[in-house]
Short mmCIF file of C-alpha atoms and ligand atoms in Angstrom, two decimals:
data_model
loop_
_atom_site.label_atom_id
_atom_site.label_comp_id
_atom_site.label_asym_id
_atom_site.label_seq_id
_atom_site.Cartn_x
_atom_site.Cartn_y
_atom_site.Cartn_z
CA UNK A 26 -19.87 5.31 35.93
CA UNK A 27 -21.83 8.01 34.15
CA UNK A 28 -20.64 10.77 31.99
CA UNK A 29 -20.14 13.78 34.77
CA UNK A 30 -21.84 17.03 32.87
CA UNK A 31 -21.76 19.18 36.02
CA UNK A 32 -18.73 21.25 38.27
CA UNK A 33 -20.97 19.59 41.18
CA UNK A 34 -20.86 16.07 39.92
CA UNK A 35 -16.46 17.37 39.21
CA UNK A 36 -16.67 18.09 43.05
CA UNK A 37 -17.96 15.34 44.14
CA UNK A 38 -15.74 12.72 41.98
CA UNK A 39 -12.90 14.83 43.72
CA UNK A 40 -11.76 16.15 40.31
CA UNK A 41 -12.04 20.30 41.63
CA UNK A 42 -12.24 22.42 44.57
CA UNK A 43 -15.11 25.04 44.75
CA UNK A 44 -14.13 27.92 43.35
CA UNK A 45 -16.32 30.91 42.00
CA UNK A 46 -14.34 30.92 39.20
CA UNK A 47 -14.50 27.58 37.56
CA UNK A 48 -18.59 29.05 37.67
CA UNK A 49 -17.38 31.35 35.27
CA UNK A 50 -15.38 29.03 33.09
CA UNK A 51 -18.57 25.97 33.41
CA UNK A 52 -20.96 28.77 31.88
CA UNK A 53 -18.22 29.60 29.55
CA UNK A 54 -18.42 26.28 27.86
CA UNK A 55 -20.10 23.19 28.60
CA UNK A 56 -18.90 20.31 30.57
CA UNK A 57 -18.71 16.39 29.80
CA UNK A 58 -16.13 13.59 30.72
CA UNK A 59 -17.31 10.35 29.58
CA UNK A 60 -16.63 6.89 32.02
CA UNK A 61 -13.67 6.03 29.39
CA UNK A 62 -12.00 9.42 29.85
CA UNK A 63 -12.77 9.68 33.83
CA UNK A 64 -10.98 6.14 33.96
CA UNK A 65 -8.26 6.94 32.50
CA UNK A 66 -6.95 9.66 34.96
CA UNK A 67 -4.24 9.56 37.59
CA UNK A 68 -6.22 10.15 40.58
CA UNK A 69 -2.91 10.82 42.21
CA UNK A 70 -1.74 13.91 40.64
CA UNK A 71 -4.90 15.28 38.58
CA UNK A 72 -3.41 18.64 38.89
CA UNK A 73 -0.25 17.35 36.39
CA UNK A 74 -2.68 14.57 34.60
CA UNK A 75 -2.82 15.41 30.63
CA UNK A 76 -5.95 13.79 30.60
CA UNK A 77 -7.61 15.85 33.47
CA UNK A 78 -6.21 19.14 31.97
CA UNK A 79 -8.21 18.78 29.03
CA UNK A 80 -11.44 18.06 30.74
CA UNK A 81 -11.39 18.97 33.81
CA UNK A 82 -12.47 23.33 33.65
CA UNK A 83 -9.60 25.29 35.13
CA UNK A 84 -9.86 28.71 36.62
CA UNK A 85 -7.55 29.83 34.01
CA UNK A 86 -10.11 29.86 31.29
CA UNK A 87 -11.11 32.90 32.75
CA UNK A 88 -8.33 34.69 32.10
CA UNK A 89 -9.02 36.31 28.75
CA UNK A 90 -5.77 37.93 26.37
CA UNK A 91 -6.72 40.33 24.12
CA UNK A 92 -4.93 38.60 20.79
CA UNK A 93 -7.95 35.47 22.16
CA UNK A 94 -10.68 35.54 19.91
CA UNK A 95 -14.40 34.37 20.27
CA UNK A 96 -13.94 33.02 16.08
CA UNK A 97 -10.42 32.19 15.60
CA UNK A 98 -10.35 30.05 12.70
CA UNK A 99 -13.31 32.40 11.11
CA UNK A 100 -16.19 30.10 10.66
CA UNK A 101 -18.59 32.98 10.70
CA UNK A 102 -16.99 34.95 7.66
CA UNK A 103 -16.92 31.94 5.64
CA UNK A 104 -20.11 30.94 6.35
CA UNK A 105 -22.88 31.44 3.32
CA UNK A 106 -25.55 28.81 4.51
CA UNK A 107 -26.23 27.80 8.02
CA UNK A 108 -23.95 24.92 8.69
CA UNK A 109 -21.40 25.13 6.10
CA UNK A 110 -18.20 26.68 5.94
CA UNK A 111 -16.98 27.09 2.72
CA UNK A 112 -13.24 28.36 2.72
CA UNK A 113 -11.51 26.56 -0.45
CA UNK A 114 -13.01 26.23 -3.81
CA UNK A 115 -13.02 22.51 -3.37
CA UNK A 116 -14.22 21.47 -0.48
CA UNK A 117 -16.71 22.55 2.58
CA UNK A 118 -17.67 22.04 6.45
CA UNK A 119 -20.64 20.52 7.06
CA UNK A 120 -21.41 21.21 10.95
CA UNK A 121 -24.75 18.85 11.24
CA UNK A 122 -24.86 19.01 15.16
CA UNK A 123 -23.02 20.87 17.93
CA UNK A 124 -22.65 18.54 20.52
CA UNK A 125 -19.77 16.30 21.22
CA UNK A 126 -18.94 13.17 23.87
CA UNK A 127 -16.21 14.93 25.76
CA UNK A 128 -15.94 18.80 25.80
CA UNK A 129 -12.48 19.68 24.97
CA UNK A 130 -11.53 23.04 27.14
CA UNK A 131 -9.30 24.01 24.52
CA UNK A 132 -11.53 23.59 21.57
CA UNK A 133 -11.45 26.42 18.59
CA UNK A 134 -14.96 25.92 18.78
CA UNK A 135 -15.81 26.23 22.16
CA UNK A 136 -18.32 29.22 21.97
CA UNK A 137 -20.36 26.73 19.77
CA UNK A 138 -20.26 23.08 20.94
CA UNK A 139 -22.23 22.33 24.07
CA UNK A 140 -26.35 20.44 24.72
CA UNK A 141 -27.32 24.14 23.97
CA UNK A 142 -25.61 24.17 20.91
CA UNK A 143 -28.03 24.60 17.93
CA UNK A 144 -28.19 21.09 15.46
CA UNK A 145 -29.30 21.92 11.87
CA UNK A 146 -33.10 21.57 11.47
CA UNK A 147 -34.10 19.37 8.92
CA UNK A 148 -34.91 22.27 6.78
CA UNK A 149 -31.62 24.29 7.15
CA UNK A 150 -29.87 20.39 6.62
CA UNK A 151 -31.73 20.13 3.67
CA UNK A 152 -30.82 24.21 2.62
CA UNK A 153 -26.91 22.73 3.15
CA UNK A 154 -26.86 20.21 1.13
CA UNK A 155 -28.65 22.12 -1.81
CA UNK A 156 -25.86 24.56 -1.05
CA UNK A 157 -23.16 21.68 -2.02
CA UNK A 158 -25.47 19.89 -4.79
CA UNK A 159 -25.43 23.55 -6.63
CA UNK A 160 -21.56 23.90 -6.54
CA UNK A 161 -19.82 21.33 -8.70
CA UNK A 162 -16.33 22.59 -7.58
CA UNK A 163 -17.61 21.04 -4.23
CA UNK A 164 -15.26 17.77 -4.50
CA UNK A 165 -15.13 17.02 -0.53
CA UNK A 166 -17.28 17.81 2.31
CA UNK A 167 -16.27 17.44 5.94
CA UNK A 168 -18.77 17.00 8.61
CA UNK A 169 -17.54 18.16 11.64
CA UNK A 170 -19.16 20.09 14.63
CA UNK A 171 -19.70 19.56 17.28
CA UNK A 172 -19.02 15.67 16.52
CA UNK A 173 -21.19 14.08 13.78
CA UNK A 174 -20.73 10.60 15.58
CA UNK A 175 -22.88 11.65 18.35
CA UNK A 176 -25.82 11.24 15.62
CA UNK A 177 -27.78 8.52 15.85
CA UNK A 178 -26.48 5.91 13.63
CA UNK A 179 -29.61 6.03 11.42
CA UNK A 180 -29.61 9.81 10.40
CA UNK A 181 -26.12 9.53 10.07
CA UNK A 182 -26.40 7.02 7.74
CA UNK A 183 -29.23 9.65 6.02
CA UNK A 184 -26.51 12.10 5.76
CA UNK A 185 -24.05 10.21 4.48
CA UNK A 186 -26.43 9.08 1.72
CA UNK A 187 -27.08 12.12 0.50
CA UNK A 188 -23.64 13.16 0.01
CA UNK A 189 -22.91 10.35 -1.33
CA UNK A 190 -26.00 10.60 -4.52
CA UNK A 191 -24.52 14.12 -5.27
CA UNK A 192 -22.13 12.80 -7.86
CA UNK A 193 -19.50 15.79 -7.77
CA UNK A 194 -18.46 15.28 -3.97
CA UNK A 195 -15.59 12.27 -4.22
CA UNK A 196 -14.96 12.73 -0.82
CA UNK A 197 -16.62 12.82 2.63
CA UNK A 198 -14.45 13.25 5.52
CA UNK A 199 -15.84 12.93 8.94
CA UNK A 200 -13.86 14.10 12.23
CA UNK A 201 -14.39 12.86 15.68
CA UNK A 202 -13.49 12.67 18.78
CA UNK A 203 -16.23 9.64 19.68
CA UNK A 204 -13.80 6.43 18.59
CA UNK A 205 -11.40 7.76 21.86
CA UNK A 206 -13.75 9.69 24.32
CA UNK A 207 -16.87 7.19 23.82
CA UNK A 208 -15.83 3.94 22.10
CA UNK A 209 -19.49 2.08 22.54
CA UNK A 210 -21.24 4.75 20.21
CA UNK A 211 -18.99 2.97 17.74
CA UNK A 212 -21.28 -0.07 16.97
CA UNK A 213 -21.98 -2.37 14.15
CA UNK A 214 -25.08 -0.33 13.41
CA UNK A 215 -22.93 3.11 13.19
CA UNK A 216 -20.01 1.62 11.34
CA UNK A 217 -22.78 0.41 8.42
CA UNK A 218 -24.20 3.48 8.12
CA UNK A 219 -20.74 5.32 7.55
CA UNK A 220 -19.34 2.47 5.30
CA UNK A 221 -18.01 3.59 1.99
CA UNK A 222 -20.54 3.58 -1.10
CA UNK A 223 -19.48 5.56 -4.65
CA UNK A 224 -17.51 8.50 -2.53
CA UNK A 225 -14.54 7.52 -0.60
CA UNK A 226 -15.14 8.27 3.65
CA UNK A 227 -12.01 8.75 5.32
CA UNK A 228 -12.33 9.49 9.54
CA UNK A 229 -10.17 11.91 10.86
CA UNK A 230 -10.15 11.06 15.04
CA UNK A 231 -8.88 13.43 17.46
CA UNK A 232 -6.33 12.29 19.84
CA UNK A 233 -3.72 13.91 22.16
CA UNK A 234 -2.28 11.51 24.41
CA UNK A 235 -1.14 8.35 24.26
CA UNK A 236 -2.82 7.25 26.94
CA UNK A 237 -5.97 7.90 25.14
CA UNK A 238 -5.68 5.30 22.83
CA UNK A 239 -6.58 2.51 25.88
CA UNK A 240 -8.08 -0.79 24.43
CA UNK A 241 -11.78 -0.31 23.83
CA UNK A 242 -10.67 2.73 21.73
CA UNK A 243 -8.33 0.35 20.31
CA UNK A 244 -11.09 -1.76 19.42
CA UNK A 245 -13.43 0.50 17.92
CA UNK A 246 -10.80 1.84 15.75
CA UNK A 247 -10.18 -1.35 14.23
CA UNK A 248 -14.00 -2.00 13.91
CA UNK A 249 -13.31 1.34 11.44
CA UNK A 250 -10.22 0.20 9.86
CA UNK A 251 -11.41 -3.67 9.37
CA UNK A 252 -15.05 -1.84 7.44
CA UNK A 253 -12.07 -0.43 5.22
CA UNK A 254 -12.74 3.32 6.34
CA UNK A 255 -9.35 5.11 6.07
CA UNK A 256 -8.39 6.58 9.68
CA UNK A 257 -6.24 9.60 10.23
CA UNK A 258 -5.07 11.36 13.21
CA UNK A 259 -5.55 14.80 13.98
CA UNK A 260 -3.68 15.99 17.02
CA UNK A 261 -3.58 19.28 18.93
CA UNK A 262 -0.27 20.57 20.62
CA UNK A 263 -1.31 21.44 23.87
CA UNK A 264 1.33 22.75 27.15
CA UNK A 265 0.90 20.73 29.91
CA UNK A 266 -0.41 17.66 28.07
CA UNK A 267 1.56 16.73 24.79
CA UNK A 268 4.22 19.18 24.55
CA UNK A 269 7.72 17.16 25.09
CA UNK A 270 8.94 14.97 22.31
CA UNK A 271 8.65 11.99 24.15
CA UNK A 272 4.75 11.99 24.94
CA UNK A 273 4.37 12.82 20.80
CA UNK A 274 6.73 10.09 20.06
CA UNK A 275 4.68 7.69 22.15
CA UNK A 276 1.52 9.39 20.68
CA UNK A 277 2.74 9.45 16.84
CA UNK A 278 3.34 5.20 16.95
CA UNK A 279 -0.45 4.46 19.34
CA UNK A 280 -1.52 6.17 16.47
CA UNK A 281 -0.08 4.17 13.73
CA UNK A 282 -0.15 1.03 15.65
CA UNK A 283 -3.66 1.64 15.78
CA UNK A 284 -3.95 2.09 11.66
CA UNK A 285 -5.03 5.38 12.11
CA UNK A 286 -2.04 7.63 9.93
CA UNK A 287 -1.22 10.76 11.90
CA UNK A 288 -2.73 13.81 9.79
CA UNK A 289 -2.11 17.01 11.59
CA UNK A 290 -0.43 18.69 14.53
CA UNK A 291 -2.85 21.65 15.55
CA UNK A 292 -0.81 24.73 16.41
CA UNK A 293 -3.52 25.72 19.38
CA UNK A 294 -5.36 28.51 18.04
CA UNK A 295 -6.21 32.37 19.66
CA UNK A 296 -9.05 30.64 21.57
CA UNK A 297 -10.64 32.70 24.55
CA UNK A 298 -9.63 31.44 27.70
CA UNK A 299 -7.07 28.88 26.67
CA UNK A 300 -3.37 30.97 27.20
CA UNK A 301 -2.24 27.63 29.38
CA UNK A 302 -2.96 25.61 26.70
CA UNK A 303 -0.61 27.15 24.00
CA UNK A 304 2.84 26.57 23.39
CA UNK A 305 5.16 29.16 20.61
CA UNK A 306 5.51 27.96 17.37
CA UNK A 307 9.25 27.80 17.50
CA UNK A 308 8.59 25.50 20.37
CA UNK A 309 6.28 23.26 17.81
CA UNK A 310 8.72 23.12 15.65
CA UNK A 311 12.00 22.03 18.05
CA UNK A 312 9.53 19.57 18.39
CA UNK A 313 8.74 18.36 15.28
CA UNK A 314 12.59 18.25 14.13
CA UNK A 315 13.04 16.25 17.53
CA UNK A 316 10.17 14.08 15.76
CA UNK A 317 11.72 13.54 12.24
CA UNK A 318 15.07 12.49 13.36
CA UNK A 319 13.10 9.63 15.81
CA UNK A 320 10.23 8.22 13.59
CA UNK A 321 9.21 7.06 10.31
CA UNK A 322 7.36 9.01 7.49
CA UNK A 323 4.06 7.21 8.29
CA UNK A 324 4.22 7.89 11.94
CA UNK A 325 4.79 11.98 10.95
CA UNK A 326 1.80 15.01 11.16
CA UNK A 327 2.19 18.13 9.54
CA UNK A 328 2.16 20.56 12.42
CA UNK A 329 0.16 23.44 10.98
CA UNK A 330 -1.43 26.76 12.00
CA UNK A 331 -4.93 27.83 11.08
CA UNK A 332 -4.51 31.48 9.93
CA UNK A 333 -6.90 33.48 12.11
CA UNK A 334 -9.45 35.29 10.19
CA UNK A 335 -10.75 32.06 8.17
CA UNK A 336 -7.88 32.11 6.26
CA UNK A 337 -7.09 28.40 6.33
CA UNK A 338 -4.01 25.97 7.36
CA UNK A 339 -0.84 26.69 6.22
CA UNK A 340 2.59 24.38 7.42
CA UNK A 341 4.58 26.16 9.34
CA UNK A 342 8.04 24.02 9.37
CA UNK A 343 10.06 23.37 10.76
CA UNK A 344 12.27 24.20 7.31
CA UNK A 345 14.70 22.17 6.28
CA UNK A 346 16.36 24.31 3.57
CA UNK A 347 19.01 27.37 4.19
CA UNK A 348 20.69 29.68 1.48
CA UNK A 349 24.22 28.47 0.49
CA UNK A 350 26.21 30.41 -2.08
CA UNK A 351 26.53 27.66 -4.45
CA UNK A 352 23.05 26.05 -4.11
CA UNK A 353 21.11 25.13 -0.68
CA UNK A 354 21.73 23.96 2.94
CA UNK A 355 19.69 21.26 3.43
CA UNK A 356 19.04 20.43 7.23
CA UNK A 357 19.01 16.24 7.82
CA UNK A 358 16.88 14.64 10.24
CA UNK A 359 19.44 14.73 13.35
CA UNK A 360 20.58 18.22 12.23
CA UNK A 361 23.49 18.23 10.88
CA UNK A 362 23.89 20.56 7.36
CA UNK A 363 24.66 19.51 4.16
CA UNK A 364 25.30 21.70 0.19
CA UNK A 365 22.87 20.39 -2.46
CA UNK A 366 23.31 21.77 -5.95
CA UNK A 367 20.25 23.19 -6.65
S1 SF4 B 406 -14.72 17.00 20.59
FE1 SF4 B 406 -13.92 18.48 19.07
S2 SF4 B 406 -15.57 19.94 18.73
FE2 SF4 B 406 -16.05 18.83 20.63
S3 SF4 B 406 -15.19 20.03 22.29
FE3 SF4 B 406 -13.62 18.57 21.73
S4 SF4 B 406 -12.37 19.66 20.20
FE4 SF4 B 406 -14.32 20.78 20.38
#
């Protein structure tokens, strides 16, 4: 099995219908769905499979609201140097390439990512990292993308090396999807050249579904964990595919059974083309206090909401604290109230 990369290659694998408008939505964005991903869908309802939705292009990406914005996190504004995004003092995006195993039809990026997708030359890779060596408040730097596993393991390794001699950055973070959608790519070779040195490297993987985590993904995460790289989950909330506590509970312990720590829940963000994918925050939140009262503090993400306009992440609750005339409500975990004397 091959990655499929085209709506005819979808059609013939029996995963669409022709339709002119799925056209639309394949020149939108890109398409790719590797062998692991195609595997693991239910050929017997695709239209209902949470793997297939987030894949598979639906004629409702083309279907644009007007709050849906081409930017919605705000990379551009923050962006001084090609590459990097630099929206807190402390820390910066490092986008090296654009291109990613899996194209996610969801993604906050999705104007961006694709085989089109511009990588960094070596001179405007080299104008990035001056960028970072010249700020000292520069303590972490995330590479992100597109997906920096997709790099060949020995320019990767180049990268990493670089960050790693500028002695103010403490911290490189890298996020992928790769360890899930394509679990090969993660071989001795790559894991070497990402292996901590003086700066700590913690790997943030993208997951959704339980399902996801099948055992070759399994696998490669522990070839991460057992190199003593630090593995955190970063989830998005997505209708139709995560969005009933059950399917996060089941997500929330893969995760932690897998030694990866569950990060963040994504609120989805005002992405063009993606209404079908979003949920309302008071939604998220039922869900996340449906969360707390079933699992433990390790197994628990911060749902939070990227403030459109390259503002950042912020929490957004649920809250567990009320007014009370004589000090606070506090809310416990199966939601029953409580004074504290504050
Ligand atoms: S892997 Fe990440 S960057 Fe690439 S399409 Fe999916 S969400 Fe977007």
């Amino acid at each position: 099995m091959q990655t499929l990369r085209t709506l005819e290659a979808l059609e013939r694998d029996g995963l669409v219908a022709a339709d002119p408008r799925l056209a639309e939505a394949a020149e939108a964005m890109a398409i790719a769905i590797t062998p692991e991903m195609l595997g693991l869908i239910d050929r017997d309802h695709i239209a209902d499979d949470p793997i297939a939705r987030q894949f598979v292009p639906s004629a409702a990406e083309t279907e644009i609201a007007p709050e849906e914005l081409a930017d919605p996190i705000g990379d551009e504004a923050r962006s001084p140097v090609k590459g990097i995004v630099h929206r807190y003092p402390d820390r910066v995006l490092l986008k090296p390439v654009h291109v990613c195993p899996v194209y996610c039809r969801f993604c906050f990026r999705r104007e961006k990512v694709g085989p089109g997708g511009e990588a960094l030359s070596a001179d405007e890779l080299q104008a990035a990292l001056t960028y970072i060596r010249n700020r000292p408040e520069i303590w972490e730097v995330i590479l992100t993308g597109g997906d920096p596993l997709m790099m060949a393991p020995r320019r990767l390794g180049e990268l990493v090396a670089a960050l790693d001699e500028i002695g103010h950055v403490g911290v490189i973070r890298i996020h992928s999807r790769v360890p899930v959608a394509d679990p090969g790519r993660i071989t001795d070779d790559l894991v070497a050249a990402i292996k901590p040195r003086r700066a700590a490297l913690w790997l943030g993987v993208h997951c959704n579904h339980a399902r996801e985590l099948a055992p070759a993904a399994r696998a490669a995460l522990g070839r991460l964990a057992d190199a003593g790289i630090p593995l955190l989950g970063q989830t998005v909330l997505l209708a139709g595919v995560n969005d009933d506590v059950d399917t996060l509970d089941q997500l929330m312990r893969a995760l932690v059974s897998a030694r990866v720590k569950p990060y963040y829940l994504h609120h989805p963000d005002l992405v063009r083309g993606t209404g079908h994918f979003r949920v309302s925050i008071a939604r998220g939140q039922e869900l996340m206090a449906a969360l707390r009262g079933r699992l433990s503090g390790l197994a628990q993400p911060t749902y939070v909401l990227d403030v459109p306009g390259g503002h950042g992440k912020v929490p957004i609750g649920p809250g567990y604290l009320g007014d009370d005339p004589e000090g606070l409500q506090v809310r416990d975990a199966f939601g029953r109230t409580h004074r504290y004397p504050d």
